[in-house]
Tab-separated table of C-alpha atoms in Angstrom:
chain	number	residue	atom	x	y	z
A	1	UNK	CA	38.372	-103.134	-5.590
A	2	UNK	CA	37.175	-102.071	-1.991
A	3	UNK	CA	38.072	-99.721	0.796
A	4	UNK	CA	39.076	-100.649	4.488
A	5	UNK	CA	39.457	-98.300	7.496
A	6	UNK	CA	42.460	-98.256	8.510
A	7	UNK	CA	43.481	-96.507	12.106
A	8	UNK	CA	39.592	-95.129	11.996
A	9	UNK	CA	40.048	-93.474	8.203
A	10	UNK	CA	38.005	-94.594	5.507
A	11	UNK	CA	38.892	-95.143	1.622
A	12	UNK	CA	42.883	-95.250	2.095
A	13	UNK	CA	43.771	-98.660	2.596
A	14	UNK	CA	42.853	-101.301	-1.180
A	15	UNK	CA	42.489	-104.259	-2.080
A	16	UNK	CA	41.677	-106.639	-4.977
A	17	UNK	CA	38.333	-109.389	-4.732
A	18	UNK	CA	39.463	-112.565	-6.218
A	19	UNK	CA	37.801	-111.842	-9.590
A	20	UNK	CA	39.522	-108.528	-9.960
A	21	UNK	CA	42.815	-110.413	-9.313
A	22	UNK	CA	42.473	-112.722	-11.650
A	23	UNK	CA	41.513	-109.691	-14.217
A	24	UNK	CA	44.081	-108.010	-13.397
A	25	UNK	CA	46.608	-111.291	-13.933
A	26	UNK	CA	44.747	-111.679	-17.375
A	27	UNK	CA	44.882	-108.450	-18.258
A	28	UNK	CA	48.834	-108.299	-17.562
A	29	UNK	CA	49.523	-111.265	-19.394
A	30	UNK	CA	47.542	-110.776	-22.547
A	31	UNK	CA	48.602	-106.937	-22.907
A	32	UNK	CA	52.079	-108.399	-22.475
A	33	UNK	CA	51.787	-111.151	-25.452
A	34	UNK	CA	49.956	-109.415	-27.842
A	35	UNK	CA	51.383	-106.052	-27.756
A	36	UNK	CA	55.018	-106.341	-27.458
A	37	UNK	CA	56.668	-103.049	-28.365
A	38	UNK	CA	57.357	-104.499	-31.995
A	39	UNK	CA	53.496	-105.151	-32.659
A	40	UNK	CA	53.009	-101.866	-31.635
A	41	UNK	CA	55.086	-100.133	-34.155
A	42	UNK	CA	53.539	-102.345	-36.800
A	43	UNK	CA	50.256	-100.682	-36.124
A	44	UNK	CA	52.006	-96.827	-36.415
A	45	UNK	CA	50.820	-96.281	-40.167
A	46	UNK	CA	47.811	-98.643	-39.975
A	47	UNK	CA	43.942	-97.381	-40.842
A	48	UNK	CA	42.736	-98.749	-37.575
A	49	UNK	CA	45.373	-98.674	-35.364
A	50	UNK	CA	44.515	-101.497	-33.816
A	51	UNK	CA	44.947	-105.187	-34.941
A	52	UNK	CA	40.592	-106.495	-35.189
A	53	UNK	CA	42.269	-109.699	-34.340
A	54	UNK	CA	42.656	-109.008	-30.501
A	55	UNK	CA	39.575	-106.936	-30.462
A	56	UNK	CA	38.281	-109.868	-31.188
A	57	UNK	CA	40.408	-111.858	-28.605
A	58	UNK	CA	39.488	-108.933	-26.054
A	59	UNK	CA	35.984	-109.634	-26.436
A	60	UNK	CA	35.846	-113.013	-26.326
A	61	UNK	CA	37.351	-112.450	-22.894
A	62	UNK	CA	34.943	-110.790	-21.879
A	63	UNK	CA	36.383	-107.490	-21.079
A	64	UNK	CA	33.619	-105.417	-23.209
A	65	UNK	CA	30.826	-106.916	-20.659
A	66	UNK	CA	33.152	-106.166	-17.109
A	67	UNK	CA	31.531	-102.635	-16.697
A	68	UNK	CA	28.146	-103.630	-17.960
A	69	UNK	CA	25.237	-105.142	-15.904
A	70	UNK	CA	24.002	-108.868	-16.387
A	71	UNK	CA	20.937	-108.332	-17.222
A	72	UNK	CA	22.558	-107.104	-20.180
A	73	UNK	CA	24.495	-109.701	-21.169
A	74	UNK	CA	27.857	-108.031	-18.931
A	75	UNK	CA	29.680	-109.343	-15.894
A	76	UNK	CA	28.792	-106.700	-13.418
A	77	UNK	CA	32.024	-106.367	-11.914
A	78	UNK	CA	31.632	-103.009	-11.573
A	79	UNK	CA	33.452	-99.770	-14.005
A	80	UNK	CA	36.659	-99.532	-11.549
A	81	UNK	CA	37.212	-103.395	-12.700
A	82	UNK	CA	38.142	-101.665	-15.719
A	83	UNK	CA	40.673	-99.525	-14.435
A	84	UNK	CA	43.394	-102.400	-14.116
A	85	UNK	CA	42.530	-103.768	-16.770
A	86	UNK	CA	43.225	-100.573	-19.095
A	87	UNK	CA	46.540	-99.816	-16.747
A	88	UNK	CA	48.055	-102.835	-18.278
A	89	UNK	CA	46.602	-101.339	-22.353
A	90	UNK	CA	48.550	-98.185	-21.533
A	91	UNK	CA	51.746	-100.094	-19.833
A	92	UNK	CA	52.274	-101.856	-23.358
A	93	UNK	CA	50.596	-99.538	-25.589
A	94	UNK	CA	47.942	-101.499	-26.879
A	95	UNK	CA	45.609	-99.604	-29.286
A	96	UNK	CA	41.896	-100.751	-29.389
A	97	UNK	CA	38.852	-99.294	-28.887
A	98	UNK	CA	38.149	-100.416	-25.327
A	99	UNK	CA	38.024	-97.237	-23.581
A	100	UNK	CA	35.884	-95.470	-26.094
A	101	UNK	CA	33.150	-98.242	-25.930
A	102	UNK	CA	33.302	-98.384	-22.493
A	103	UNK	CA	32.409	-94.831	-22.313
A	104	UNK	CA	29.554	-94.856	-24.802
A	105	UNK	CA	28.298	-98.129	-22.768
A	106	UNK	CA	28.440	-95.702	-19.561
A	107	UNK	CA	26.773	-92.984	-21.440
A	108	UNK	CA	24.066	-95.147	-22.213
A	109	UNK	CA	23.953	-96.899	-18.996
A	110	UNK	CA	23.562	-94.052	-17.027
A	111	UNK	CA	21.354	-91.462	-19.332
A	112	UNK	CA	19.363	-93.969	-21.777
A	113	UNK	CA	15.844	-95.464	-21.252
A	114	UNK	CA	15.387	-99.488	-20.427
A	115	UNK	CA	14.830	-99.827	-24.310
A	116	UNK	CA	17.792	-98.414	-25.191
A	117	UNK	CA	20.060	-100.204	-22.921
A	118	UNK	CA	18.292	-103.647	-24.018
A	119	UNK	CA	19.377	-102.475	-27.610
A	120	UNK	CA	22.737	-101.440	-27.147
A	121	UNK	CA	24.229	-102.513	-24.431
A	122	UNK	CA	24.254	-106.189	-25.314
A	123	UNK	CA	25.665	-105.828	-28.350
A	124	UNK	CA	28.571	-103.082	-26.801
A	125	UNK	CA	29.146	-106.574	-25.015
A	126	UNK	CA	29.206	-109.094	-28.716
A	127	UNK	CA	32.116	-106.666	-29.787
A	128	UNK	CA	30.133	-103.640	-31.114
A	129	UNK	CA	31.874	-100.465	-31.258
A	130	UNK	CA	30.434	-97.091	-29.889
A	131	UNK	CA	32.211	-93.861	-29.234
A	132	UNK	CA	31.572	-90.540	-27.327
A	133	UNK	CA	31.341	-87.602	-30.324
A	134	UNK	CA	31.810	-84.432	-27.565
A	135	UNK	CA	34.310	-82.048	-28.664
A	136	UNK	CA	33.194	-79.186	-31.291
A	137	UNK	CA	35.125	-75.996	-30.538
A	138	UNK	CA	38.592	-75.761	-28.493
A	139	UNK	CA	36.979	-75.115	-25.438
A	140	UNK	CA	36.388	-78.105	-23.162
A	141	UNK	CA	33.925	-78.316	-20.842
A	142	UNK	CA	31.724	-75.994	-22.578
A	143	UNK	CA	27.741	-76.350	-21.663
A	144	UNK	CA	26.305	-76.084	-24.949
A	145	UNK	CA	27.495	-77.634	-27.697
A	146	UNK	CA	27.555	-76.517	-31.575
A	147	UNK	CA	25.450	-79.263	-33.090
A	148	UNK	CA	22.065	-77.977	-33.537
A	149	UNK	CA	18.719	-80.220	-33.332
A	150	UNK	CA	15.703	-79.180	-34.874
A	151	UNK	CA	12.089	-80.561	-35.413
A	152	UNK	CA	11.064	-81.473	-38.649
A	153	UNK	CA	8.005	-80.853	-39.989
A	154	UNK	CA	5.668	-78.690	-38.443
A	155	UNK	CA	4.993	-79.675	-34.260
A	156	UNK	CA	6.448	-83.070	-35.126
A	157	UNK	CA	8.601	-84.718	-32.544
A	158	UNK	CA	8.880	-88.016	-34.727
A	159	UNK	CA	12.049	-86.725	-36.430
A	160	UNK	CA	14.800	-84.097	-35.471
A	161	UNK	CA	17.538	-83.008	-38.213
A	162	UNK	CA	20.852	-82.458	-36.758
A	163	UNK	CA	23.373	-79.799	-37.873
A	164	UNK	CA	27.179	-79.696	-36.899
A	165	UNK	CA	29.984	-81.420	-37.047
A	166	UNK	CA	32.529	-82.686	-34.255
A	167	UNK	CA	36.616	-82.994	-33.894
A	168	UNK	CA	38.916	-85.297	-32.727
A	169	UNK	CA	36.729	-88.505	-32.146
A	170	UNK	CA	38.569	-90.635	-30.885
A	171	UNK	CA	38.351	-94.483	-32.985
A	172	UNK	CA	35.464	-92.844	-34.694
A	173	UNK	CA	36.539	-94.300	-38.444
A	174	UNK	CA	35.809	-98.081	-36.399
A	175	UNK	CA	33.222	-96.848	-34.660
A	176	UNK	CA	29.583	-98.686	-35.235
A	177	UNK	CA	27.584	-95.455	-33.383
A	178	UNK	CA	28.424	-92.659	-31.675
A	179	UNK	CA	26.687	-91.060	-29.024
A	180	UNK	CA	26.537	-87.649	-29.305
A	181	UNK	CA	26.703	-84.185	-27.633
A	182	UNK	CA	23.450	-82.008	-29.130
A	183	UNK	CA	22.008	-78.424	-28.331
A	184	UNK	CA	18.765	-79.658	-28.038
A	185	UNK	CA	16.231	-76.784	-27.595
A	186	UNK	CA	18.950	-74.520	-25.649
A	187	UNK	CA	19.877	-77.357	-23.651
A	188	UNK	CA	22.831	-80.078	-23.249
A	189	UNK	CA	21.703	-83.599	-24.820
A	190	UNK	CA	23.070	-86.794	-26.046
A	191	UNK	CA	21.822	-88.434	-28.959
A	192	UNK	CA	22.686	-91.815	-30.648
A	193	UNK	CA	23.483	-92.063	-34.410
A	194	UNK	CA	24.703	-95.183	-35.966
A	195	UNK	CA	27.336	-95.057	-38.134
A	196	UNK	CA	25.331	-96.052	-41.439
A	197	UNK	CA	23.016	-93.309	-40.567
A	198	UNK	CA	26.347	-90.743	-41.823
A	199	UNK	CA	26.810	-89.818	-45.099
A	200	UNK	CA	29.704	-90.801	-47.628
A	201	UNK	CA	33.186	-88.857	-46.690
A	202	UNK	CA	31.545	-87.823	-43.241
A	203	UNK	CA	34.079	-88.830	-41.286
A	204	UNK	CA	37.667	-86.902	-41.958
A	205	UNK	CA	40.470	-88.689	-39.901
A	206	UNK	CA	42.496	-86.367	-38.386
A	207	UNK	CA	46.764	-86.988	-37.728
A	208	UNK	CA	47.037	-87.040	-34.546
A	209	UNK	CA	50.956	-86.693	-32.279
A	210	UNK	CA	50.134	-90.033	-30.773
A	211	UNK	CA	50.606	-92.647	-33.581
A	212	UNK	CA	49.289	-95.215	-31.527
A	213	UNK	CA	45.589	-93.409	-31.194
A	214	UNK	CA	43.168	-92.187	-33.470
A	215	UNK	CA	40.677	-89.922	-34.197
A	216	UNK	CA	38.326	-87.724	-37.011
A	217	UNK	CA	36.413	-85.096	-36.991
A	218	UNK	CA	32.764	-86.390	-37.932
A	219	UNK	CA	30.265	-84.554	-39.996
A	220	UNK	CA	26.242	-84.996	-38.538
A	221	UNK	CA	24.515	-82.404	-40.825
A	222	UNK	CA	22.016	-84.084	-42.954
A	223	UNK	CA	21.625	-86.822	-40.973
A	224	UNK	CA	17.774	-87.374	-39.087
A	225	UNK	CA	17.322	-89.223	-35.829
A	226	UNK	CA	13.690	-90.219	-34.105
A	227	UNK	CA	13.503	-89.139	-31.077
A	228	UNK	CA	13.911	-92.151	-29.116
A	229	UNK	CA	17.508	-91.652	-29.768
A	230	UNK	CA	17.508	-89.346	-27.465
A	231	UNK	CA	18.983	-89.990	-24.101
A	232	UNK	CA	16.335	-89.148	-21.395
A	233	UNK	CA	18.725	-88.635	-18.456
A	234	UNK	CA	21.255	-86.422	-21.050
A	235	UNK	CA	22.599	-84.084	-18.458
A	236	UNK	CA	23.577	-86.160	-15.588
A	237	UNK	CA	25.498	-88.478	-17.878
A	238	UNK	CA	27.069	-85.916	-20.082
A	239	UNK	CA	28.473	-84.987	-16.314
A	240	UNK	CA	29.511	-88.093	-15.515
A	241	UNK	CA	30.995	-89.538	-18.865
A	242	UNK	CA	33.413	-86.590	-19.028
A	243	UNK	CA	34.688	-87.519	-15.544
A	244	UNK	CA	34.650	-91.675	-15.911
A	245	UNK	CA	36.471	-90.346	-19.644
A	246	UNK	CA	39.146	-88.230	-17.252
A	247	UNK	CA	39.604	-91.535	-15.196
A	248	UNK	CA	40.286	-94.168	-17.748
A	249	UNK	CA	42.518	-91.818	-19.190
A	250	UNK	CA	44.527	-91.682	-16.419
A	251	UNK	CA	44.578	-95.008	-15.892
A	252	UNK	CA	46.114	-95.369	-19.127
A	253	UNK	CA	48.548	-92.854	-18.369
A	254	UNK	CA	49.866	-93.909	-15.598
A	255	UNK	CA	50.198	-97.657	-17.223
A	256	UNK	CA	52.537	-96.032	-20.474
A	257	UNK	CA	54.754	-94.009	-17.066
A	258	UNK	CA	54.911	-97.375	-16.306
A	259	UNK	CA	56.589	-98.252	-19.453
A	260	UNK	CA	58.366	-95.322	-19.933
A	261	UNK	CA	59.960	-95.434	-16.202
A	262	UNK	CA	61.525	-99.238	-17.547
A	263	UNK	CA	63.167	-97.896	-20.463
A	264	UNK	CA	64.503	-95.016	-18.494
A	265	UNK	CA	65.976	-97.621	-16.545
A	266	UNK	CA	67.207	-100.239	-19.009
A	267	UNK	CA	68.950	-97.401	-20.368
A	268	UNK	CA	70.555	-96.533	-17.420
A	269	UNK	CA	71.729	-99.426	-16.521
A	270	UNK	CA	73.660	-100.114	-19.669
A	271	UNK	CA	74.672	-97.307	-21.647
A	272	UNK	CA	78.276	-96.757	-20.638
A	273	UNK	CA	80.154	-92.878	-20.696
A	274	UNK	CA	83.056	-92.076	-19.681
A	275	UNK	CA	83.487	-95.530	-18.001
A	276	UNK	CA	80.997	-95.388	-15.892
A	277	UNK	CA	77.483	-96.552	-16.288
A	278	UNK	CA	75.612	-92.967	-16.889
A	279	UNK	CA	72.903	-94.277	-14.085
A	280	UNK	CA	75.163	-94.114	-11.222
A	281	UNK	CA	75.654	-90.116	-11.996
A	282	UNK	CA	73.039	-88.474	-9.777
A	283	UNK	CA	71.665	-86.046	-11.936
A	284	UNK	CA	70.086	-88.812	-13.717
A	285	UNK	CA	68.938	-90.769	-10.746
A	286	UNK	CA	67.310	-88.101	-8.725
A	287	UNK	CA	64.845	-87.433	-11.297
A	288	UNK	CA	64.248	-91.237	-12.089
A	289	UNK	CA	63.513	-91.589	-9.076
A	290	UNK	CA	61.380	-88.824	-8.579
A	291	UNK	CA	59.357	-90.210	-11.664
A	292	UNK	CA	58.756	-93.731	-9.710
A	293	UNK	CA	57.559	-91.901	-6.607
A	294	UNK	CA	54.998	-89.235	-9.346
A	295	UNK	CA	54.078	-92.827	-10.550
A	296	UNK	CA	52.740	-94.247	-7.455
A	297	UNK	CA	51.006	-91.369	-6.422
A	298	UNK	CA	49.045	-91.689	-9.704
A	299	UNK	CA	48.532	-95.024	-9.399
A	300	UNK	CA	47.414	-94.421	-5.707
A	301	UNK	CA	45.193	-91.825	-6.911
A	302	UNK	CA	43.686	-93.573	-9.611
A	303	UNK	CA	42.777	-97.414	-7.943
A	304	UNK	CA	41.218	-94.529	-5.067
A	305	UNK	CA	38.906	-93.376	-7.456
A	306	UNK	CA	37.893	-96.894	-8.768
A	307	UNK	CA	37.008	-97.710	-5.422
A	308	UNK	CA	34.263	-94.851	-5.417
A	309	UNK	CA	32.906	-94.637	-8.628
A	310	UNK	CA	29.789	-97.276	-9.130
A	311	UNK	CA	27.224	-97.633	-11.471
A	312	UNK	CA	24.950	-94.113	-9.717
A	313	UNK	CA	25.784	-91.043	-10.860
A	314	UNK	CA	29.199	-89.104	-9.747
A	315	UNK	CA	29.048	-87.766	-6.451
A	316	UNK	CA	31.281	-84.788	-4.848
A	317	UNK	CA	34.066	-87.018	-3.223
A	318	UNK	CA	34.281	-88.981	-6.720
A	319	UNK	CA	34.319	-86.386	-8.841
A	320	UNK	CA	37.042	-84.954	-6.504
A	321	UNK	CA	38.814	-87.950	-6.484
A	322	UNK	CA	38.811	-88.697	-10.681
A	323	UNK	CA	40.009	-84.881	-11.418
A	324	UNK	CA	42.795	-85.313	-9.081
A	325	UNK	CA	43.735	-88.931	-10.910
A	326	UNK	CA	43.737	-87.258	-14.147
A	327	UNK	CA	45.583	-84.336	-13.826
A	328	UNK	CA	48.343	-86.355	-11.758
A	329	UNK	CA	48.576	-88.890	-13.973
A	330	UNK	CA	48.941	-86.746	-17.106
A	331	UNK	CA	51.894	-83.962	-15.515
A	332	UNK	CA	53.186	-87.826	-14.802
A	333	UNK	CA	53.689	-88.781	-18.103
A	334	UNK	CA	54.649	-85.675	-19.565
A	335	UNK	CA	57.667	-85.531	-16.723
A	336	UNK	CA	58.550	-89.299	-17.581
A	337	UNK	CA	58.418	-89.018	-21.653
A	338	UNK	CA	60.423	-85.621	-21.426
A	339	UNK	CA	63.277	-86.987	-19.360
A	340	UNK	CA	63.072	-90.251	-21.539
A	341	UNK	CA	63.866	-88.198	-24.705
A	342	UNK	CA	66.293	-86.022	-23.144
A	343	UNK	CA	68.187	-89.385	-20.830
A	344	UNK	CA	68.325	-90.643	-24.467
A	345	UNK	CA	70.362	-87.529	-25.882
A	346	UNK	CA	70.374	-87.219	-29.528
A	347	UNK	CA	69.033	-90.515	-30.176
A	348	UNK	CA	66.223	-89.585	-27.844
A	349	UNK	CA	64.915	-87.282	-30.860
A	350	UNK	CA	64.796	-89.982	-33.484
A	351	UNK	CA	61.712	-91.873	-34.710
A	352	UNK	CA	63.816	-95.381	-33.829
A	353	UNK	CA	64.008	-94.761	-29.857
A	354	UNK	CA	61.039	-95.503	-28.394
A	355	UNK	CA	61.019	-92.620	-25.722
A	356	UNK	CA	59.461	-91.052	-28.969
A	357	UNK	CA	56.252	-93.385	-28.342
A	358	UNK	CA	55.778	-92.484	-24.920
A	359	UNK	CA	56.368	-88.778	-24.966
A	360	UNK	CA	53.747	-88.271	-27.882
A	361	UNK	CA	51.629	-90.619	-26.008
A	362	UNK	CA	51.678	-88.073	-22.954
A	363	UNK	CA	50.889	-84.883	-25.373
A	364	UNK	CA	47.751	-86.405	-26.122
A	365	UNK	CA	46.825	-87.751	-22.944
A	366	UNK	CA	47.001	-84.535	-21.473
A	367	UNK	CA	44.186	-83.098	-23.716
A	368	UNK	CA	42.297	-85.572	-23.545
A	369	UNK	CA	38.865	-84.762	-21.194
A	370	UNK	CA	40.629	-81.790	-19.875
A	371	UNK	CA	44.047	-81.139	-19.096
A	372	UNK	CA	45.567	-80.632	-15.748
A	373	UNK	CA	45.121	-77.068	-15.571
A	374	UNK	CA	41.273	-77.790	-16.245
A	375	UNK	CA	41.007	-80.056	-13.380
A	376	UNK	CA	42.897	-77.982	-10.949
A	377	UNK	CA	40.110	-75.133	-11.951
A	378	UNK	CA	37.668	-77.511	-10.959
A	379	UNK	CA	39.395	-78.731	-7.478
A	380	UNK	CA	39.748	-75.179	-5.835
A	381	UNK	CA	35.961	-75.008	-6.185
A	382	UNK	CA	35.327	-78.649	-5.022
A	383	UNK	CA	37.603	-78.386	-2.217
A	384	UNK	CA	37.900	-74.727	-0.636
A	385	UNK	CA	34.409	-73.492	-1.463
């Protein structure tokens, strides 16, 4: 995506290159085929959640490498290429693994040394699964995190033992390493452990409202890392993961309001009461309405930041512009999935109507890297300081 001025103002007016167009076209069609609403229910009581076949499919596309430099096997085409292309995952509720590698890629890109991104980054791009392991109490954002990393052995750097265990990683029983969040001598750090490197019944999956998602809470005590897992540039991308990790989210988001906003509709416009269709009564179409117009403003909000963010770290009008995305995006959802259930009635409640996908969908979305109250906090500062 890139910016034009329009009547002298910079960064309002967007537009597609060729390549993202024809991502974007893929992306719509291949979400569409492979994740119609009846593969997605098949996956509701699955391990995984998501079918390995169009993981598969989804990286022999190519769409692992979009985010990810050439020199490292990747396309280059930038991380907001992967905004559309994880719009259309969320409009037809396709569960894979794609945003959690993409953020363990970033994490890497951004914090690791050249040897580590010639290790891992090519083979994020072959398929291989990574995943951010962050959260460890109930309070997001926090500094300092609960997993403890100490030297073994007397002076030696060679080997540090970790202690701790995290919640609610997301795709984390898939998950071929994890990058990690580490108190690492009093001070924020991210580490990389590879999944063989846990021991047996480490990871605990957790149930989780959104069927479609999953997560576990992870268990790193006993397990020893060299040093050169460490990431060198820790802090910076710690910072900047849990912002690109607010993004994609919304982007998701505002791809299921998407969804949710048609069957709203389709519902409308055919369930009859009191001989008339119940869409032309205007207590129903007011807040339809007002859902399409919350919609676009996400969607507006969230292509905006895509246009900013690159592959340096997160600067002021980005991170500005990503907090605003999520927490719009997220009250979006929640607002579409509640009036879903309740346009539905009675049936609106039951496991069978699919307003029930979307508005467990948008509980978890809101949580996820800090809700909209959380960003707000963070706007007043950014913008009337």
């Amino acid at each position: 995506m890139t910016t034009a001025t329009l009547n002298g103002t910079t960064n309002i007016a967007l537009s597609f290159s060729d390549e993202q167009a024809m991502l974007l076209d893929s992306a719509k069609s291949f979400c569409g085929d492979k994740s119609d609403i009846n593969a997605v229910r098949s996956l509701l009581k699955s391990d995984s959640g998501h079918n390995p076949e169009v993981w598969r499919e989804m990286v022999a596309l190519g769409w692992t490498g979009i985010a990810i430099p050439e020199q490292y096997g990747g396309f280059a085409m930038g991380l907001g290429s992967t905004v559309p292309v994880i719009e259309s995952m969320g409009r037809h509720l396709l569960g894979t693994a794609f945003i959690t590698s993409t953020l363990a890629a970033q994490a890497i890109l951004r914090g690791g040394s050249e040897a580590q991104r010639e290790k891992w980054l090519p083979k994020v791009v072959e398929g291989t699964v990574g995943t951010m392991a962050l959260l460890d109490n109930e309070d997001w954002g926090a500094q300092l995190c609960g997993i403890t990393a100490t030297f073994k052995g007397s002076g030696s750097t060679s080997e540090i033992a970790l202690s701790g265990k995290k919640l609610l990683v997301a795709d984390a029983t898939v998950a071929d390493f994890f990058v990690v969040s580490i108190n690492h001598n009093g001070n924020p750090a991210l580490a990389i452990v590879e999944a063989s490197q846990l021991s047996t019944n480490a990871i605990g999956p957790n149930t989780l409202i959104d069927e479609t998602k999953r997560a576990a809470t992870v268990e790193f005590s006993g397990v020893t890392i060299s040093s050169d897992a460490l990431l060198p540039h820790s802090e910076q991308a710690l910072k900047d993961v849990r912002l690109i990790g607010a993004l994609l989210i919304a982007a998701e988001a505002t791809g299921t309001s998407a969804a949710t906003l048609n069957t709203i509709v389709s519902y409308l416009t055919s369930r009859i009461q009191f001989g008339r269709l119940i869409g032309s009564y205007q207590s129903l179409k007011h807040p339809t309405v007002d859902i399409l117009l919350q919609m676009d403003s996400s969607r507006s909000l969230i292509y905006h930041a895509a246009t900013l963010i690159d592959e340096g770290p997160v600067q002021k009008d980005t991170e500005i512009a990503c907090r605003m995305a999520k927490a719009q995006a997220t009250e979006t959802l929640l607002f579409a999935g509640d009036r879903a259930v309740q346009f539905h009635g009675g049936m609106g409640f039951t496991y069978d109507c699919d307003a029930m996908l979307y508005i467990r969908r948008a509980q978890w979305a809101q949580h996820q890297y800090g809700d909209a109250q959380h960003h707000r906090l963070h706007l007043a500062r950014l913008l009337l300081d």
